[in-house]
Short mmCIF file of C-alpha atoms in Angstrom, two decimals:
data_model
loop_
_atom_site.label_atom_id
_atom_site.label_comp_id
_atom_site.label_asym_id
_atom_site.label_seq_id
_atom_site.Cartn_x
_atom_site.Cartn_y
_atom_site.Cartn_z
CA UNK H 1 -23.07 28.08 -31.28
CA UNK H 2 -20.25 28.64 -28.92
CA UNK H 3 -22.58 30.30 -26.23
CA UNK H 4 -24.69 27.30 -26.97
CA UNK H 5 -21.95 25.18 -26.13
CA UNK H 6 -20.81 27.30 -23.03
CA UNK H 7 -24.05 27.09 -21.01
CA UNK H 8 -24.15 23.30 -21.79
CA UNK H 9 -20.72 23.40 -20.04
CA UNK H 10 -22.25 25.06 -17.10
CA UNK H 11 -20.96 28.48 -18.17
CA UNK H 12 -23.02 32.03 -17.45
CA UNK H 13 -22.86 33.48 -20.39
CA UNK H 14 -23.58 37.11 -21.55
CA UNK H 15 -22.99 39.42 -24.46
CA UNK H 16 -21.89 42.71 -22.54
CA UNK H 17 -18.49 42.55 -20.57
CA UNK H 18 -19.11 43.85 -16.55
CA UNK H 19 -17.31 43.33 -12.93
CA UNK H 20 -18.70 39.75 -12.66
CA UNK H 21 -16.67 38.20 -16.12
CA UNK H 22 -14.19 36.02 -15.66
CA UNK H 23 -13.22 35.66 -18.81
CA UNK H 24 -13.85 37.22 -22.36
CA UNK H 25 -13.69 34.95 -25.74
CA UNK H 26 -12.31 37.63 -28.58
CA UNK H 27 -12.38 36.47 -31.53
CA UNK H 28 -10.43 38.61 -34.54
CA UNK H 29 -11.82 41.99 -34.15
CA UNK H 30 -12.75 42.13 -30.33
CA UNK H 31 -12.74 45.99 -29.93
CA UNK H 32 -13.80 47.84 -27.10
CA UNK H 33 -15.01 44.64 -24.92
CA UNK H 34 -11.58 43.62 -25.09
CA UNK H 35 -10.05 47.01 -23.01
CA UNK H 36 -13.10 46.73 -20.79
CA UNK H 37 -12.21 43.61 -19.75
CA UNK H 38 -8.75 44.03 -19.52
CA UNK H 39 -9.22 47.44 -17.09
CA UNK H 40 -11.32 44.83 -15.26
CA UNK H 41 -8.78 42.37 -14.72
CA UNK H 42 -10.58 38.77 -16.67
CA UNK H 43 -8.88 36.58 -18.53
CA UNK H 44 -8.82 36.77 -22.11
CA UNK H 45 -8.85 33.30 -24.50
CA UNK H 46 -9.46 32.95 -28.22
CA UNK H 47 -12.02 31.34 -30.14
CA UNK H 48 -9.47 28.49 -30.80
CA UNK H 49 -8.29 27.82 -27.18
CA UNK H 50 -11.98 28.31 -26.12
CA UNK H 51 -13.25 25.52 -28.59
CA UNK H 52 -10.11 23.39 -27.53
CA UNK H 53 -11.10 23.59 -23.48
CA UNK H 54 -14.82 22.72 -23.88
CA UNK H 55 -13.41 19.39 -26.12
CA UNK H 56 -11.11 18.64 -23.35
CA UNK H 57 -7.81 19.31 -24.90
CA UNK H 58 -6.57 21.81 -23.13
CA UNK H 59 -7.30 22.96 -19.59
CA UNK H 60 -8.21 26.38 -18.92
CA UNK H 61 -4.91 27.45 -16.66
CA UNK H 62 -2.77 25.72 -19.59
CA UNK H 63 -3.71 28.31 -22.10
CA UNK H 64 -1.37 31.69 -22.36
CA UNK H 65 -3.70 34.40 -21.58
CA UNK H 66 -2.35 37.85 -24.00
CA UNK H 67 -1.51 40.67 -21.96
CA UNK H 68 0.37 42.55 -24.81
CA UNK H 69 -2.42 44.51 -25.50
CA UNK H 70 -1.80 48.75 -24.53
CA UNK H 71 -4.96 49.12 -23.69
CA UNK H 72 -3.77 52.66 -21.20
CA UNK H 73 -4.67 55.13 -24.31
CA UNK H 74 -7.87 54.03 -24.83
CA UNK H 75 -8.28 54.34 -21.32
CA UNK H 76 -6.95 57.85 -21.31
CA UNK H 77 -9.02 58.65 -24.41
CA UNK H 78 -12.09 57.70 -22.48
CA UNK H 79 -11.33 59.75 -19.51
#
């Protein structure tokens, strides 16, 4: 539904996370998109805030993207 929503927006949407995302939607478990697109520097919004821009009640640079994730040992573990 939300992807639904998203290209109605105008959005590109896809399911895989590469160089050209700008931002990632995580819901509660996002896993290993969510390192992926941290290492490659997009924004990351929740469900919530996601459902809350497309209604028009919040803009996109009022939301607090999370950056508290320590996503370096994964990366290491990958390595």
């Amino acid at each position: 539904e939300l992807m639904r929503l998203a290209r109605q927006a105008g959005a590109n949407v896809d399911s895989i996370v590469t160089k050209k995302c700008d931002i990632l939607i995580v819901g509660e478990k996002p896993g290993s998109k969510l390192r992926k697109a941290k290492v490659l520097g997009c924004d990351i919004i929740t469900i919530s805030d996601f459902r809350d821009i497309l209604e028009g009640k919040i803009k996109k640079d009022k939301i607090e993207i999370d950056f508290t994730y320590d996503y370096t040992e994964d990366i290491k573990a990958d390595v």
